[in-house]
Tab-separated table of C-alpha atoms and ligand atoms in Angstrom:
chain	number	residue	atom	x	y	z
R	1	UNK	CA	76.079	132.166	96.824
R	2	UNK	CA	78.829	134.836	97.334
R	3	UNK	CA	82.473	134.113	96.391
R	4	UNK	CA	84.825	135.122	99.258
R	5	UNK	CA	88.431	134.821	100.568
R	6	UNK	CA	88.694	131.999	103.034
R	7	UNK	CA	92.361	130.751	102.679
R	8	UNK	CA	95.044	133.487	102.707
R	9	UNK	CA	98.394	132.824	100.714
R	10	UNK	CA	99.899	131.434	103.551
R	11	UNK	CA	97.945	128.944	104.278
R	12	UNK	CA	97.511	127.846	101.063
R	13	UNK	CA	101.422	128.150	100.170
R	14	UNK	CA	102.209	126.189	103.756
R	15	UNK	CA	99.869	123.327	102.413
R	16	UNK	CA	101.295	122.636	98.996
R	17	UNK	CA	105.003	123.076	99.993
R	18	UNK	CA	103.902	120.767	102.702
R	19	UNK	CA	102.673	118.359	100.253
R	20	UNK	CA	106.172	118.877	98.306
R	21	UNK	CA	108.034	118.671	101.400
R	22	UNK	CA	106.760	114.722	102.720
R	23	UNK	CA	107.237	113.455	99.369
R	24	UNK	CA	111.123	114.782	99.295
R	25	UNK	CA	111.231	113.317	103.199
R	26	UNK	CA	109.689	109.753	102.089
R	27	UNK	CA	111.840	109.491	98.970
R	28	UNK	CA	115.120	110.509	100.067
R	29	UNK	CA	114.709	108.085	102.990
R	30	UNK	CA	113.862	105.012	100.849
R	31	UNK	CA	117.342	106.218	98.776
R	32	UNK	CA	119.147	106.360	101.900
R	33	UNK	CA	119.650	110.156	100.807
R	34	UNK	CA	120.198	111.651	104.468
R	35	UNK	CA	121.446	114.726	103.916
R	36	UNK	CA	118.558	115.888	101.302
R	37	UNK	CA	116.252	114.005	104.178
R	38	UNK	CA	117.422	116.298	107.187
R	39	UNK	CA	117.542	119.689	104.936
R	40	UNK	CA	113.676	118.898	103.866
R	41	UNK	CA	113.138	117.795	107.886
R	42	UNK	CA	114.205	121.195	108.679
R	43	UNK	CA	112.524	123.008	106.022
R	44	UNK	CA	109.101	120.937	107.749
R	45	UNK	CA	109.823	122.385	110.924
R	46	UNK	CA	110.436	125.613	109.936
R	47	UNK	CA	106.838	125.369	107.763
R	48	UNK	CA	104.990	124.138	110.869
R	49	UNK	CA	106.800	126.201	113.541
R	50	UNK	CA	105.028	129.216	111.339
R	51	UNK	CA	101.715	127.712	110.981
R	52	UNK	CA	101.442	127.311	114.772
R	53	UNK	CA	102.390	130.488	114.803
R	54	UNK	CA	100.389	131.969	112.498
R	55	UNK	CA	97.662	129.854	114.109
R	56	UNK	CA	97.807	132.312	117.075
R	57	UNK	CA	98.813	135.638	115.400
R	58	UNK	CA	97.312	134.930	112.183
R	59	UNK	CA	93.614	134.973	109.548
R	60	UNK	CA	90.733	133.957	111.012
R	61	UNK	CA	90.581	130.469	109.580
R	62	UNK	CA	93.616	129.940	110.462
R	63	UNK	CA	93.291	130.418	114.401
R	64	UNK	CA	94.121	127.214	115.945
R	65	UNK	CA	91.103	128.215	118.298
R	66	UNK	CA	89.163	128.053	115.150
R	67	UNK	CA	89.647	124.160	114.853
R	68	UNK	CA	88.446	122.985	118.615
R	69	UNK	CA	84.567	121.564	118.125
R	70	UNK	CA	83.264	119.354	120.455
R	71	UNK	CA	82.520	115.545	119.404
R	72	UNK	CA	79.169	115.846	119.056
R	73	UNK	CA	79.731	118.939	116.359
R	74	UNK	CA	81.980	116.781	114.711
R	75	UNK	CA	79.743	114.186	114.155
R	76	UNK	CA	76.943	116.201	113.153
R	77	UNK	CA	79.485	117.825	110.476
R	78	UNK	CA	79.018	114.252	108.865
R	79	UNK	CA	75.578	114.736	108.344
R	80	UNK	CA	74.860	117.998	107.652
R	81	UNK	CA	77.620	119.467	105.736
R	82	UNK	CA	77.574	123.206	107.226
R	83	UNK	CA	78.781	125.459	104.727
R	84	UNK	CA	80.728	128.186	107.579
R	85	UNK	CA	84.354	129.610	105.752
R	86	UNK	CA	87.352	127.540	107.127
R	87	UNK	CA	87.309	123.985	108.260
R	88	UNK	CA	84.537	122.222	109.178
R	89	UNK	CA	84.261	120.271	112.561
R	90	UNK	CA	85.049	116.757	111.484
R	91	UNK	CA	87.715	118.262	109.363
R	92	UNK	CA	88.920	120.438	112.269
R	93	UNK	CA	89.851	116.914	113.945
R	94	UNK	CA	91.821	116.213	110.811
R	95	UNK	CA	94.150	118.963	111.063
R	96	UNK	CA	94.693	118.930	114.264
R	97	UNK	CA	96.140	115.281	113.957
R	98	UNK	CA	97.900	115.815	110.808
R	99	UNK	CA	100.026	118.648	113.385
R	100	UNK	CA	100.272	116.055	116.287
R	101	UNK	CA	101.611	113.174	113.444
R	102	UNK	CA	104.096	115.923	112.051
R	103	UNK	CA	105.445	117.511	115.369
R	104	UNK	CA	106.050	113.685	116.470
R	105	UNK	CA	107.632	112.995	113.102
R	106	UNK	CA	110.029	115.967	113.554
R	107	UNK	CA	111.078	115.238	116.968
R	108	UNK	CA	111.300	112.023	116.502
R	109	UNK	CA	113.289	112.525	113.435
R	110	UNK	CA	116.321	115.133	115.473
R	111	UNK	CA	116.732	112.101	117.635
R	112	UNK	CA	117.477	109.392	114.806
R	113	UNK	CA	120.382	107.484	113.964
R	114	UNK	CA	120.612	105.479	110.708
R	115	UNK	CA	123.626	103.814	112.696
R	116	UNK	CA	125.956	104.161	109.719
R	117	UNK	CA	127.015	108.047	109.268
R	118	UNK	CA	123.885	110.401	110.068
R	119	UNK	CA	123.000	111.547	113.499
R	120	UNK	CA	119.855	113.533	113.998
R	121	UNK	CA	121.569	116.740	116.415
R	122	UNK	CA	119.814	116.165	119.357
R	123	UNK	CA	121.646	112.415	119.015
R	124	UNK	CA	124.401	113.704	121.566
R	125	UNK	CA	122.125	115.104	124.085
R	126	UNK	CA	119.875	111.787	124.740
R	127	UNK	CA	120.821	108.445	125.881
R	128	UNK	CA	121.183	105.489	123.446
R	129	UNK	CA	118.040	104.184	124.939
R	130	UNK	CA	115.937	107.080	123.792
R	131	UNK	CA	117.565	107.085	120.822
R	132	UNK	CA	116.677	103.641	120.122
R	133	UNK	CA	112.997	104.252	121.403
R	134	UNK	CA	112.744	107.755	118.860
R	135	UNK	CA	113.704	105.990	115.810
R	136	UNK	CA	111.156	103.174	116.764
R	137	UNK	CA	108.518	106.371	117.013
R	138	UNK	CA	110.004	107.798	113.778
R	139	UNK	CA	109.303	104.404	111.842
R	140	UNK	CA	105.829	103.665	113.504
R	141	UNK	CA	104.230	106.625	113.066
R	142	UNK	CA	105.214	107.784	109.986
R	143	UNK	CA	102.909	104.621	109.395
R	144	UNK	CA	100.057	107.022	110.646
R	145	UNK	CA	100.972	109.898	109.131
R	146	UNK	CA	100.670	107.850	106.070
R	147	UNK	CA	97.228	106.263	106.682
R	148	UNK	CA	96.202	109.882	107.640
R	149	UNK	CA	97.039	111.122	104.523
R	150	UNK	CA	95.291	108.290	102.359
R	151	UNK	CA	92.361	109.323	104.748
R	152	UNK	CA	92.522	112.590	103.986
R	153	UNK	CA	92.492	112.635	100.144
R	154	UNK	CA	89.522	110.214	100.448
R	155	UNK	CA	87.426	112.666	102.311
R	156	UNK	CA	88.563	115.638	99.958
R	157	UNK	CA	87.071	113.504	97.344
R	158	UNK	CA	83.758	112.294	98.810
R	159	UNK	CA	83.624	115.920	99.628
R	160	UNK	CA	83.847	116.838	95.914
R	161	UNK	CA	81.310	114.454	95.231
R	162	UNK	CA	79.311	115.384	97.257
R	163	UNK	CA	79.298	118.789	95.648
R	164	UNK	CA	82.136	120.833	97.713
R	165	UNK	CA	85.231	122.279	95.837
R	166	UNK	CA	87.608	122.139	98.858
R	167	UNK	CA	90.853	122.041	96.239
R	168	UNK	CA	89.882	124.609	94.425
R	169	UNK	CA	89.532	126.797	97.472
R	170	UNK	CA	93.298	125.550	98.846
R	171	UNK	CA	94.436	126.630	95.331
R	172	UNK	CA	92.783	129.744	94.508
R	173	UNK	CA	91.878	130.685	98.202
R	174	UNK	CA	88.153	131.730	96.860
R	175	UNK	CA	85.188	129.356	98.153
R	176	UNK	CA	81.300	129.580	97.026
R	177	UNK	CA	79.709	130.440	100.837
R	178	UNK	CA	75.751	130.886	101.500
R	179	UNK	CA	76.386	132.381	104.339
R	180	UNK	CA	78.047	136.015	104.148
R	181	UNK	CA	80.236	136.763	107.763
R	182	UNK	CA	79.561	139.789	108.746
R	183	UNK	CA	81.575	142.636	107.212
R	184	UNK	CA	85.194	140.600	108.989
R	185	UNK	CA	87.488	139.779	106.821
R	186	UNK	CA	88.777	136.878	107.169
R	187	UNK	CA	92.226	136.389	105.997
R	188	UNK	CA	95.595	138.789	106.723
R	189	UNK	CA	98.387	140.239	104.680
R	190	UNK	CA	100.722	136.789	104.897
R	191	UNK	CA	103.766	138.673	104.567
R	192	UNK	CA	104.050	138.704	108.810
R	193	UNK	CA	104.124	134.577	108.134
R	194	UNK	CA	106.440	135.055	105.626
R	195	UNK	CA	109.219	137.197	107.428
R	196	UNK	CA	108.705	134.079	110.555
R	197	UNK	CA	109.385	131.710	107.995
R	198	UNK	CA	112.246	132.668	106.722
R	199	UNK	CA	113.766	133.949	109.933
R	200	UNK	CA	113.389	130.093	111.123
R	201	UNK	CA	114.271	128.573	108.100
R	202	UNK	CA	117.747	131.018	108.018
R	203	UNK	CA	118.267	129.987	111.593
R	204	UNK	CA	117.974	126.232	111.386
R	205	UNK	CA	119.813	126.531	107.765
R	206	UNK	CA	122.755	128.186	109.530
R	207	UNK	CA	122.977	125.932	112.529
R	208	UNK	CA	121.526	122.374	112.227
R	209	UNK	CA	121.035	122.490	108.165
R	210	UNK	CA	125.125	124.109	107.535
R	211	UNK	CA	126.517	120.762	107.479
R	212	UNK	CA	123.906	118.463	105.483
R	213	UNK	CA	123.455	121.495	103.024
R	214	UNK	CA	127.389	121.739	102.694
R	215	UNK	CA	127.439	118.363	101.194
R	216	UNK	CA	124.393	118.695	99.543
R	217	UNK	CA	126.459	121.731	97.262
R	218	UNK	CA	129.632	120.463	97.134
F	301	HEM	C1	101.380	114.956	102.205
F	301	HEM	C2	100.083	114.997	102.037
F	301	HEM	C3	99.169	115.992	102.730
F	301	HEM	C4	99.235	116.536	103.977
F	301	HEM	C5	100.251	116.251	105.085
F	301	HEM	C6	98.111	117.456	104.107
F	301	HEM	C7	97.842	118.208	105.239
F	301	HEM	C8	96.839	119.150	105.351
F	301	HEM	C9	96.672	120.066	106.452
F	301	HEM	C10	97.588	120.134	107.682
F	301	HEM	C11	95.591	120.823	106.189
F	301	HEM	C12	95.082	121.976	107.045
F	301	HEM	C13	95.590	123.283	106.454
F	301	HEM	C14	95.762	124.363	107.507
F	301	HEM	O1	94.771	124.861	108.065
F	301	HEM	O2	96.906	124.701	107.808
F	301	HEM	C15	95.039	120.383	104.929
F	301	HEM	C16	93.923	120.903	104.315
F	301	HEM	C17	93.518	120.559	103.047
F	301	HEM	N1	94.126	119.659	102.185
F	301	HEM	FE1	95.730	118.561	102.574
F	301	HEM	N2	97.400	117.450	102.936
F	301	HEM	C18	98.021	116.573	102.078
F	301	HEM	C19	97.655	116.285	100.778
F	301	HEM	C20	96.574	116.830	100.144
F	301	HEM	C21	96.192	116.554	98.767
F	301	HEM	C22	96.946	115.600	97.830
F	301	HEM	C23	95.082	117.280	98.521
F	301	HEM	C24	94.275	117.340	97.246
F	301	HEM	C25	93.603	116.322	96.817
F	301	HEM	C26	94.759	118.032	99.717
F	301	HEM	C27	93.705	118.895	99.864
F	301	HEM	C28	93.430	119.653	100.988
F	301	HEM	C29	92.322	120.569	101.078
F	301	HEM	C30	91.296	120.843	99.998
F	301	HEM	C31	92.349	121.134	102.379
F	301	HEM	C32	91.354	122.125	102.983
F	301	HEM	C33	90.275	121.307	103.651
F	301	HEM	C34	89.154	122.165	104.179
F	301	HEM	O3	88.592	122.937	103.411
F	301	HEM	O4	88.869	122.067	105.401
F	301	HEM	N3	95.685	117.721	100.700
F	301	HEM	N4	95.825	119.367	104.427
F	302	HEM	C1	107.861	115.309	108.781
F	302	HEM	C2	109.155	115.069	108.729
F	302	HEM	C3	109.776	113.712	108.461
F	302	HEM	C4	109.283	112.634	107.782
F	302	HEM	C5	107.927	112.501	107.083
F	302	HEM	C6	110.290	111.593	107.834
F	302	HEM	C7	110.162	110.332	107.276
F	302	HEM	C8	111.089	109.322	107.375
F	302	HEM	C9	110.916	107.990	106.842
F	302	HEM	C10	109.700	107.498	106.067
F	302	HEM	C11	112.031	107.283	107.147
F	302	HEM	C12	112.314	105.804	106.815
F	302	HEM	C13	111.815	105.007	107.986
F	302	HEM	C14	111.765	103.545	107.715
F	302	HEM	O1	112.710	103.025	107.096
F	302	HEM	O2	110.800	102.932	108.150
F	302	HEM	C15	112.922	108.145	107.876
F	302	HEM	C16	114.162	107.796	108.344
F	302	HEM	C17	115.016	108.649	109.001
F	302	HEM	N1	114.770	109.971	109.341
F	302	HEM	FE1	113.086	111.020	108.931
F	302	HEM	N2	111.384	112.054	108.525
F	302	HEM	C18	111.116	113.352	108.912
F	302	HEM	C19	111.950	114.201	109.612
F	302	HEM	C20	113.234	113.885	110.008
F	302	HEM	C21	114.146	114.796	110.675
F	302	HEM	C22	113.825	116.269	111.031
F	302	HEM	C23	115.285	114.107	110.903
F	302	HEM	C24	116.571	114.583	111.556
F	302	HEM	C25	117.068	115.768	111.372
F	302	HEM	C26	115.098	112.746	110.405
F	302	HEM	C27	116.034	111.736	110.495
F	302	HEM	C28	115.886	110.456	110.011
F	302	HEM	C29	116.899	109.416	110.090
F	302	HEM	C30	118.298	109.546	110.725
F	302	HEM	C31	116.358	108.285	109.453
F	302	HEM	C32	117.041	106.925	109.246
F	302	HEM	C33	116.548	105.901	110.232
F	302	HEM	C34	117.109	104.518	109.931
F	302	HEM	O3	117.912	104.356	109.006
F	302	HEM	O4	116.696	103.603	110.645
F	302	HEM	N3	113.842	112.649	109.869
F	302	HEM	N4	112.327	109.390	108.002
């Protein structure tokens, strides 16, 4: 077994802040707390605007093109757990959802009303029937994105019993591999995510985010 880098630190930051971020989201929108809700929502886009990013410019295992398998590989991933740095094939499928349910839950999200005060800011831009028909989509599938989630922790842990230490790899960013790749590396420098980030985070912050985050300080 050799102990190499699969997860660089932005991957591994983007999934715990993530983590931090859809709690925030879920709990300020049971307490009818909007304005922390839309400065977390854009905080989420700016984290997944990067990750797409840094899916195309980015490590290895982090290549978007890294996470299309066919079916077929995907089931087989079931049976045989391969034991390849990055995500597996079946898990590939996984991620790729949990981007589809978030993008959704974004745009979804800057088309909302909660017909008392808050406006999502692309409110003025659609008609009322759209707007009616996103916060339907907002409400439905963050159903999904829920269920995905539950599904998700459950495979993490048959996946630990079954022997694999896939947290302690999203933590550290070290995994146990058989096989040895090569002599490629396989994660970058994440400082190139990190100047994206915050240039997207300082942009939505200064435009969309001034007025929620004006309240939120005052
Ligand atoms: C809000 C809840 C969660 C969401 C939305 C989420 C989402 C994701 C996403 C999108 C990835 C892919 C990372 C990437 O390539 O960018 C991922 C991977 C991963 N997540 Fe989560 N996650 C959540 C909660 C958790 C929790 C609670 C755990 C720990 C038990 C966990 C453990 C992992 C691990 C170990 C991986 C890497 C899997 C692999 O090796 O293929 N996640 N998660
Ligand atoms: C991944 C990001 C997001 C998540 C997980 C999320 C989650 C939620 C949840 C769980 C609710 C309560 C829905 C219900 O009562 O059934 C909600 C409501 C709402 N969200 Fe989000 N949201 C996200 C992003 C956004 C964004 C970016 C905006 C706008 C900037 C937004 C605007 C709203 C509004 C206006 C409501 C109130 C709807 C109502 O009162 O009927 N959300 N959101």
């Amino acid at each position: 077994m050799h102990k190499i880098k699969v997860w660089d630190g932005f991957i591994r930051s983007f999934h715990w802040l993530l983590v931090i971020a859809i709690a925030t989201l879920y709990f300020s929108a049971e307490e009818g707390m909007m304005e922390l809700h839309f400065v977390a929502g854009y905080f989420t886009l700016a984290l997944l605007l990067t990750r797409l990013i840094w899916g195309v410019v980015g490590s290895q295992t982090a290549k978007l093109s890294a996470l299309l398998h066919s079916p077929i590989a995907a089931l087989k991933s079931f049976k045989q757990t391969d034991n390849k740095p990055g995500h597996g094939a079946a898990g590939s499928y996984m991620v790729l959802a949990f981007f589809a349910l978030l993008l959704t839950q974004l745009v979804s999200g800057l088309m909302t009303t909660d017909d008392i005060l808050t406006d999502g800011p692309l409110v003025q831009y659609v008609s009322s029937q759209v707007v009616e028909w996103a916060g339907w989509v907002h409400h439905k599938n963050f159903d999904l994105l829920f269920y995905a989630i539950i599904l998700h922790v459950a495979a993490i842990i048959i996946y630990r019993i079954k022997g694999k230490k896939l947290v302690k790899a999203m933590v550290s960013g070290y995994a146990e591999q058989s096989v040895t790749n090569s002599d490629a590396k396989l994660t970058k420098s994440p400082w190139l995510a990190v100047v994206i980030f915050v240039l997207l985070l300082a942009g939505l912050m200064m435009t969309w985010g001034a007025e929620p985050l004006s309240y939120l300080f005052s």
